[in-house]
Amino acid sequence: MLATISELAPRIPPDFLIGTATSAWQIEGSSQIRGRSIWEDFAAIPGNIRDGAQADPACDHINRWETDLDLLAWLGVDSYRFSVSWPRVIPGGIGKVDQAGLEFYDRLIDGLLLRNIEPVVTIYHWDLPSALEAKGGWLWDGIADSMAQYTEVLAEKFADRVSMWATLNEPWCSAFLGYADKFMAPGKGDPASGFEAAYRLLVGHAKSVEVLRHHHAKEVGVVLNLTTFIGEDEQAEVAAQHMDGIMNRLWLDPLAGRGFPLDVIEKTRHITDWSFVNDAELNSIAAPIDWLGINYYNPQRIVSASEGGALGVGNGQRLDAFPGTPPISFAPRGPLTEMGWEMDPASLITTLTKTQERLPNVPLYITENGGAFPDPMVNGAIDDQDRVNYYASHIDAALTARESGVDLRGYFAWSLLDNLEWAEGWTKRFGLFHVDNVTQKRTAKTSAHFFRELIARRRKV
Ligand code: IFM
């Protein structure tokens, strides 16, 4: 039975942080007044973005940020998770800072504080400056130092006002959808590169943590997209173990000080010799963090190839993004979201529980959760009951995990606004607010009203 607001609200402790999340490339627009990023390069290649959408105008957030912050205030959220565009702050990736770009985030942060909303900053959410990609991007051995320099600029200016910092967002996507596979920027399609990029992203995280600590930044963490793999038969279970290794343990093990998982190293020796790993850097990845963000949307259910599942039905369901996996098919159980993703709140509980075991003593936050649905507009309104059900069932699961002992401290809905869903362009909408991508009009969906009422009715003491 689906939990109602009356049932959910009293279970939300007063200090449980509730917010919504966005990212720079997906909402900002105004790309002409910043440096170029790998996502403009990627979007310029016909066929890469489903509907041909480009970085502009996105949600025109650069010009509409104040009214967007008013939407957050209307929702009553405690916090807002947004990312900074690296090429807006340092157009060439390293070197000269664009003060006007930096000032935008300064105003945004002050605007949030003015509305009593805590700023949660993601330093890198996929929009690498093209100038750095020209040097090799996440395969270049100077990339982690560049990330440190970029972090320095942000920490120096904002450490006094930002409540929580995430170094990276979903590095699995950057490394495996962008370097091993070709689904995201920079679209390399080279399996070995996926592992090296993963390593350099983690070293970038480590250097960024060091800089943030130097500036006494509050609450330093990282955001991973983690999930539960369900092998439906014996052969699929073997594959599930490897896929779990690439998506979950490859990140959690080094953060916990266990180094890279040996089974993943063994199963990928024919792809890479792992010679890029350096012991001192590996140790630095294990420096303590204050929190871990989990972006959870769906489980990955797989069957052995002979069972004939629906290969590649949904985003992220691509074998190229899991190098070294024996042949399997993805077999999500319907009803699916518009992304082709299975909806299974029980897998959120297993993901949270497993993550807490794998990275003990680190508080967890759900930093993204939500769904893309068809959202028909009828008489100017969007009655997205499917999204309301998704939120209700997943918030219920999150609270259940917390009540059974997981140190879960907060929940961020993805997303505040309909926005550019990367390779899917405008074709997949996750917003609590509908955005008309021609007029830029924002309209609160039923799910926005649901979220607002849930927040208003949660426990005060
Ligand atoms: O839109 C993305 C976001 O940028 C990262 N996490 C998953 C979301 C939905 O696909």
XYZ file of C-alpha atoms and ligand atoms in Angstrom:
471
model
C 0.000 0.000 0.000
C 1.272 3.407 -0.922
C 2.110 5.602 2.094
C 0.160 8.855 2.360
C 1.493 12.246 3.451
C -0.252 11.757 6.818
C 1.705 8.540 7.293
C 5.056 9.762 5.987
C 5.269 13.234 7.532
C 5.361 12.185 11.232
C 8.203 9.756 10.421
C 10.485 12.541 9.163
C 12.712 13.734 12.014
C 13.065 17.535 12.349
C 16.803 17.449 11.603
C 16.394 15.327 8.441
C 17.525 17.543 5.564
C 15.072 17.864 2.694
C 15.996 19.483 -0.567
C 15.948 19.368 -4.329
C 18.869 19.059 -6.737
C 19.946 20.383 -10.142
C 23.177 20.699 -12.129
C 24.732 23.610 -13.983
C 24.758 22.335 -17.582
C 21.219 21.063 -17.301
C 19.631 24.371 -16.255
C 21.894 27.390 -16.673
C 22.021 28.202 -20.410
C 24.006 31.377 -21.297
C 26.882 29.293 -22.595
C 28.138 32.235 -24.690
C 29.361 34.029 -21.569
C 31.437 31.149 -20.250
C 34.133 28.769 -21.494
C 33.196 25.815 -23.683
C 32.562 22.416 -22.105
C 32.746 18.848 -23.368
C 28.944 18.776 -23.392
C 28.761 21.498 -26.096
C 31.301 19.487 -28.107
C 29.279 16.322 -27.627
C 25.930 17.993 -28.338
C 27.310 19.466 -31.567
C 27.650 15.974 -33.074
C 24.367 15.015 -34.764
C 22.754 12.002 -33.158
C 24.378 12.399 -29.755
C 21.424 14.220 -28.173
C 18.095 12.560 -28.893
C 16.169 15.725 -29.823
C 19.186 17.773 -30.925
C 18.922 20.073 -27.864
C 21.939 22.274 -27.168
C 23.282 23.980 -24.030
C 21.098 27.025 -24.691
C 18.689 28.101 -23.479
C 18.281 25.139 -21.063
C 16.134 26.645 -18.241
C 17.710 30.082 -18.653
C 18.532 29.821 -14.966
C 21.400 32.328 -15.250
C 18.767 35.007 -15.848
C 15.931 33.509 -13.820
C 17.805 32.355 -10.714
C 15.932 34.628 -8.331
C 12.505 33.385 -9.329
C 13.856 29.816 -9.260
C 15.021 30.379 -5.688
C 11.506 31.649 -4.909
C 10.200 28.270 -6.102
C 12.485 26.583 -3.575
C 11.227 28.893 -0.847
C 7.616 28.107 -1.835
C 8.388 24.387 -1.537
C 9.807 25.029 1.933
C 12.997 22.989 1.406
C 15.857 23.097 3.906
C 18.538 22.916 1.266
C 19.328 23.153 -2.416
C 21.970 21.062 -4.149
C 23.380 22.698 -7.288
C 26.623 22.376 -9.218
C 29.122 24.986 -10.299
C 30.075 25.100 -13.966
C 33.868 24.741 -14.112
C 34.114 26.565 -17.498
C 32.026 29.461 -16.128
C 34.536 29.979 -13.331
C 37.771 29.075 -15.160
C 36.985 29.196 -18.901
C 40.270 27.566 -19.907
C 40.042 24.908 -17.166
C 43.242 26.110 -15.506
C 44.597 29.592 -14.947
C 42.570 32.736 -15.250
C 39.365 33.018 -13.215
C 36.338 34.734 -14.751
C 35.182 36.973 -11.903
C 31.764 37.534 -13.483
C 31.197 33.767 -13.566
C 32.263 33.391 -9.955
C 30.021 36.287 -8.918
C 26.971 34.462 -10.292
C 27.453 31.699 -7.695
C 28.161 34.302 -5.026
C 24.743 35.869 -5.656
C 23.098 32.448 -5.824
C 24.546 31.412 -2.458
C 23.553 34.678 -0.807
C 20.086 34.393 -2.380
C 19.687 30.949 -0.817
C 20.852 32.116 2.596
C 18.478 35.056 2.416
C 15.662 32.534 1.979
C 16.977 30.323 4.813
C 17.986 27.569 2.418
C 21.305 25.785 2.918
C 23.580 25.753 -0.150
C 24.933 22.292 -1.034
C 27.567 22.636 -3.751
C 28.698 19.982 -6.225
C 32.078 20.969 -7.605
C 32.077 18.738 -10.704
C 28.897 17.510 -12.383
C 30.261 16.356 -15.784
C 30.813 19.669 -17.638
C 34.589 19.543 -18.052
C 36.118 22.567 -19.826
C 36.908 21.581 -23.431
C 40.394 23.044 -22.983
C 41.110 20.279 -20.461
C 39.651 17.577 -22.664
C 42.117 18.743 -25.323
C 44.883 17.726 -22.921
C 43.318 14.291 -22.396
C 40.512 15.123 -19.982
C 40.197 12.590 -17.148
C 43.027 10.588 -18.725
C 45.525 13.459 -18.430
C 47.875 13.119 -15.475
C 47.516 16.847 -14.682
C 43.732 16.673 -14.342
C 43.608 16.092 -10.574
C 45.829 19.136 -9.961
C 43.543 21.206 -12.195
C 40.589 20.087 -10.108
C 42.522 21.138 -6.993
C 43.110 24.602 -8.470
C 39.435 24.943 -9.398
C 38.420 23.789 -5.887
C 40.794 26.366 -4.406
C 38.953 29.169 -6.214
C 35.566 27.963 -4.930
C 36.704 27.210 -1.389
C 38.460 30.543 -1.009
C 35.314 32.414 -1.991
C 32.517 30.251 -0.562
C 33.779 28.064 2.303
C 32.313 30.495 4.820
C 28.775 30.130 3.444
C 28.340 26.661 1.912
C 26.809 24.026 4.236
C 27.911 20.907 2.368
C 30.367 20.186 -0.440
C 30.394 17.285 -2.900
C 33.587 16.962 -4.911
C 32.136 14.834 -7.733
C 28.723 13.791 -8.962
C 28.353 10.198 -10.197
C 31.920 9.594 -11.393
C 30.790 6.191 -12.744
C 28.863 8.074 -15.457
C 31.840 10.289 -16.307
C 34.215 7.319 -16.547
C 32.091 4.512 -17.925
C 29.369 6.264 -19.952
C 31.806 8.919 -21.183
C 35.130 7.081 -21.638
C 34.398 3.309 -21.752
C 31.117 3.838 -23.630
C 30.092 6.629 -26.016
C 26.744 7.486 -24.471
C 27.921 10.654 -22.730
C 30.601 13.296 -23.233
C 33.365 13.029 -24.222
C 32.130 9.861 -25.978
C 35.412 7.956 -26.199
C 34.171 4.362 -26.396
C 37.397 2.780 -25.132
C 36.944 0.209 -22.313
C 40.457 0.606 -20.852
C 40.010 4.388 -20.621
C 36.986 3.879 -18.390
C 39.153 2.424 -15.620
C 41.885 5.034 -15.929
C 39.319 7.863 -15.921
C 37.691 6.313 -12.827
C 41.047 6.329 -11.072
C 41.867 9.939 -12.004
C 38.397 11.098 -10.952
C 39.009 9.547 -7.529
C 42.420 11.213 -7.290
C 40.735 14.509 -8.294
C 38.266 13.928 -5.462
C 41.144 13.332 -3.016
C 42.959 16.538 -4.024
C 39.741 18.487 -3.850
C 39.082 17.173 -0.307
C 42.573 18.275 0.724
C 41.949 21.821 -0.521
C 38.513 22.001 1.130
C 40.004 20.860 4.444
C 42.691 23.519 4.149
C 39.924 26.121 3.894
C 37.968 24.600 6.811
C 35.041 23.922 4.501
C 32.043 22.422 6.294
C 30.780 18.882 5.545
C 32.975 17.537 2.762
C 31.716 14.529 0.793
C 31.218 12.941 -2.611
C 28.162 11.748 -4.545
C 28.023 8.301 -6.183
C 25.291 6.606 -8.177
C 24.915 3.291 -6.418
C 22.380 0.545 -6.878
C 21.483 -3.079 -6.305
C 22.181 -5.638 -9.040
C 19.747 -8.515 -9.249
C 20.969 -11.587 -11.188
C 17.890 -13.623 -12.103
C 19.757 -16.862 -12.811
C 23.079 -18.442 -11.904
C 25.030 -17.039 -14.843
C 23.493 -13.614 -14.380
C 24.509 -13.665 -10.733
C 28.159 -13.994 -11.762
C 27.745 -11.023 -14.093
C 25.896 -9.100 -11.368
C 28.885 -9.513 -9.067
C 31.179 -7.938 -11.684
C 28.756 -5.115 -12.470
C 28.380 -4.415 -8.755
C 32.175 -4.259 -8.681
C 32.293 -1.585 -11.384
C 29.382 0.546 -10.294
C 29.561 0.257 -6.492
C 32.742 -1.289 -5.086
C 35.210 0.381 -7.489
C 34.356 3.642 -5.688
C 33.434 2.551 -2.175
C 36.428 0.248 -1.620
C 39.144 2.879 -2.218
C 37.159 5.458 -0.232
C 37.044 2.946 2.644
C 40.806 2.300 2.339
C 40.518 -1.196 0.832
C 42.044 -0.257 -2.524
C 40.435 -1.416 -5.774
C 38.420 -4.651 -5.588
C 40.692 -7.588 -6.502
C 37.957 -9.473 -8.370
C 37.417 -6.467 -10.661
C 41.174 -6.127 -11.258
C 41.443 -9.859 -12.090
C 38.445 -9.840 -14.443
C 39.700 -6.802 -16.359
C 43.386 -7.701 -16.807
C 42.724 -8.424 -20.483
C 41.415 -4.847 -20.818
C 43.875 -2.823 -18.723
C 47.072 -3.514 -16.777
C 46.058 -0.963 -14.091
C 49.584 0.524 -14.284
C 48.144 4.018 -13.786
C 47.553 3.274 -10.079
C 50.066 4.816 -7.694
C 50.089 3.729 -4.025
C 50.432 7.199 -2.512
C 47.507 8.502 -4.575
C 45.444 5.438 -3.765
C 45.996 6.061 -0.050
C 44.974 9.692 -0.448
C 41.553 8.604 -1.768
C 40.871 7.055 1.646
C 41.149 10.404 3.487
C 38.041 10.683 5.715
C 34.911 12.296 4.324
C 32.042 13.708 6.384
C 29.222 12.253 4.324
C 28.422 10.211 1.248
C 25.687 11.087 -1.228
C 23.811 8.301 -2.979
C 21.920 8.960 -6.181
C 19.444 6.125 -6.508
C 16.803 5.656 -9.190
C 16.377 1.965 -10.043
C 17.820 -1.496 -9.529
C 19.663 -3.275 -12.352
C 17.924 -6.583 -13.015
C 19.761 -8.877 -15.408
C 19.340 -12.308 -16.980
C 21.901 -14.427 -18.829
C 21.967 -13.613 -22.530
C 20.232 -16.851 -23.534
C 17.191 -15.811 -21.477
C 16.674 -12.971 -23.960
C 16.100 -9.834 -21.888
C 15.619 -6.360 -23.254
C 19.184 -5.248 -23.920
C 19.675 -1.512 -23.843
C 16.069 -0.616 -23.115
C 16.931 2.106 -20.631
C 19.617 4.648 -19.942
C 22.696 3.153 -18.277
C 21.556 -0.318 -19.386
C 24.466 -0.745 -21.774
C 27.024 -3.507 -21.488
C 29.767 -1.235 -22.866
C 29.520 0.694 -19.619
C 30.502 -2.416 -17.632
C 33.695 -3.651 -19.341
C 34.571 -7.285 -18.682
C 30.987 -8.389 -17.959
C 29.997 -11.761 -19.431
C 27.089 -11.578 -21.903
C 23.817 -10.686 -20.176
C 20.633 -8.856 -20.977
C 18.987 -6.157 -18.918
C 15.523 -7.252 -17.854
C 13.816 -4.436 -15.945
C 10.350 -5.322 -14.642
C 7.559 -2.939 -15.537
C 5.952 -0.579 -15.087
C 8.988 1.414 -16.148
C 9.664 5.129 -15.955
C 10.188 7.054 -19.198
C 13.921 6.317 -18.837
C 13.162 2.585 -19.114
C 13.990 2.171 -15.437
C 12.351 -0.302 -13.083
C 10.715 1.171 -9.977
C 11.695 -0.837 -6.929
C 11.816 1.001 -3.576
C 12.960 -2.224 -1.848
C 16.233 -1.951 -3.777
C 16.747 1.509 -2.299
C 16.701 -0.129 1.142
C 19.229 -2.801 0.110
C 21.433 -0.178 -1.554
C 21.474 1.997 1.569
C 22.078 -0.945 3.900
C 24.870 -2.416 1.774
C 26.542 0.975 1.342
C 26.547 1.568 5.083
C 28.299 -1.810 5.528
C 30.819 -1.086 2.796
C 31.649 2.419 4.017
C 30.949 2.271 7.737
C 30.672 5.313 10.011
C 29.966 7.740 7.184
C 26.542 9.455 7.301
C 24.520 8.962 4.134
C 22.276 11.294 2.168
C 20.056 10.446 -0.769
C 21.310 13.237 -3.009
C 19.092 12.367 -5.994
C 15.937 10.321 -6.432
C 13.029 10.805 -8.788
C 11.500 9.712 -12.054
C 10.795 10.833 -15.623
C 7.135 10.398 -16.577
C 5.005 11.452 -19.587
C 3.535 14.525 -17.809
C 0.707 15.479 -20.164
C -0.460 19.049 -19.652
C -4.226 19.352 -19.426
C -5.753 22.838 -19.168
C -2.421 24.229 -18.032
C -1.953 21.656 -15.227
C 0.155 18.514 -14.852
C -1.339 15.901 -12.576
C 1.706 13.608 -12.288
C 0.344 10.961 -9.940
C 2.970 8.490 -11.221
C 5.734 10.791 -9.936
C 3.887 11.369 -6.633
C 3.696 7.579 -6.210
C 7.374 7.242 -7.036
C 8.306 9.839 -4.408
C 5.937 8.472 -1.757
C 7.181 4.894 -2.145
C 10.867 5.838 -2.205
C 10.650 8.272 0.719
C 8.820 5.515 2.610
C 11.712 3.123 1.797
C 14.318 5.710 2.803
C 12.622 6.232 6.174
C 12.320 2.474 6.685
C 16.071 2.110 6.099
C 16.715 4.893 8.589
C 14.362 3.386 11.169
C 16.196 0.088 10.874
C 19.554 1.664 11.662
C 21.006 3.213 8.487
C 22.540 6.598 9.309
C 20.548 8.435 6.653
C 20.499 12.188 7.199
C 18.584 13.631 4.273
C 16.789 13.340 0.944
C 17.027 15.462 -2.220
C 14.461 15.138 -4.993
C 15.708 15.102 -8.571
C 14.831 17.550 -9.866
C 13.585 21.038 -9.076
C 12.933 21.772 -12.761
C 12.414 19.869 -15.981
C 15.798 20.306 -17.626
C 18.257 19.083 -20.229
C 18.481 15.378 -19.519
C 21.941 15.026 -21.125
C 21.826 12.688 -24.159
C 18.012 12.614 -23.880
C 17.709 16.394 -24.237
C 14.215 17.644 -23.338
C 12.606 14.274 -24.070
C 12.802 13.086 -20.457
C 11.399 15.299 -17.724
C 12.152 14.853 -14.019
C 11.011 18.215 -12.606
C 8.707 19.044 -9.725
C 8.116 22.110 -11.900
C 7.324 21.804 -15.571
C 9.455 24.087 -17.738
C 8.155 25.195 -21.108
C 11.412 25.185 -23.021
C 10.175 27.859 -25.434
C 8.503 30.383 -23.101
C 10.464 29.281 -19.992
C 7.248 29.350 -17.953
C 7.479 27.264 -14.769
C 4.369 25.350 -13.635
C 4.124 23.447 -10.361
C 3.137 19.821 -11.023
C 1.006 17.857 -8.551
C 4.285 16.358 -7.280
C 5.494 19.849 -6.278
C 2.347 20.292 -4.173
C 2.907 16.832 -2.679
C 6.498 17.687 -1.756
C 5.479 21.046 -0.291
C 2.779 19.542 1.893
C 5.065 16.733 3.044
C 7.674 19.267 4.148
C 5.109 21.489 5.853
C 3.645 18.578 7.837
C 6.840 16.847 8.971
C 7.756 16.659 12.659
C 8.750 19.964 14.243
C 10.332 18.393 17.346
O 19.810 14.117 -14.787
C 20.647 13.195 -14.164
C 21.629 13.889 -13.249
O 22.398 14.838 -13.906
C 22.570 12.872 -12.641
N 21.831 11.804 -12.046
C 20.802 11.162 -12.794
C 19.848 12.208 -13.342
C 18.716 11.539 -14.135
O 19.238 10.777 -15.179
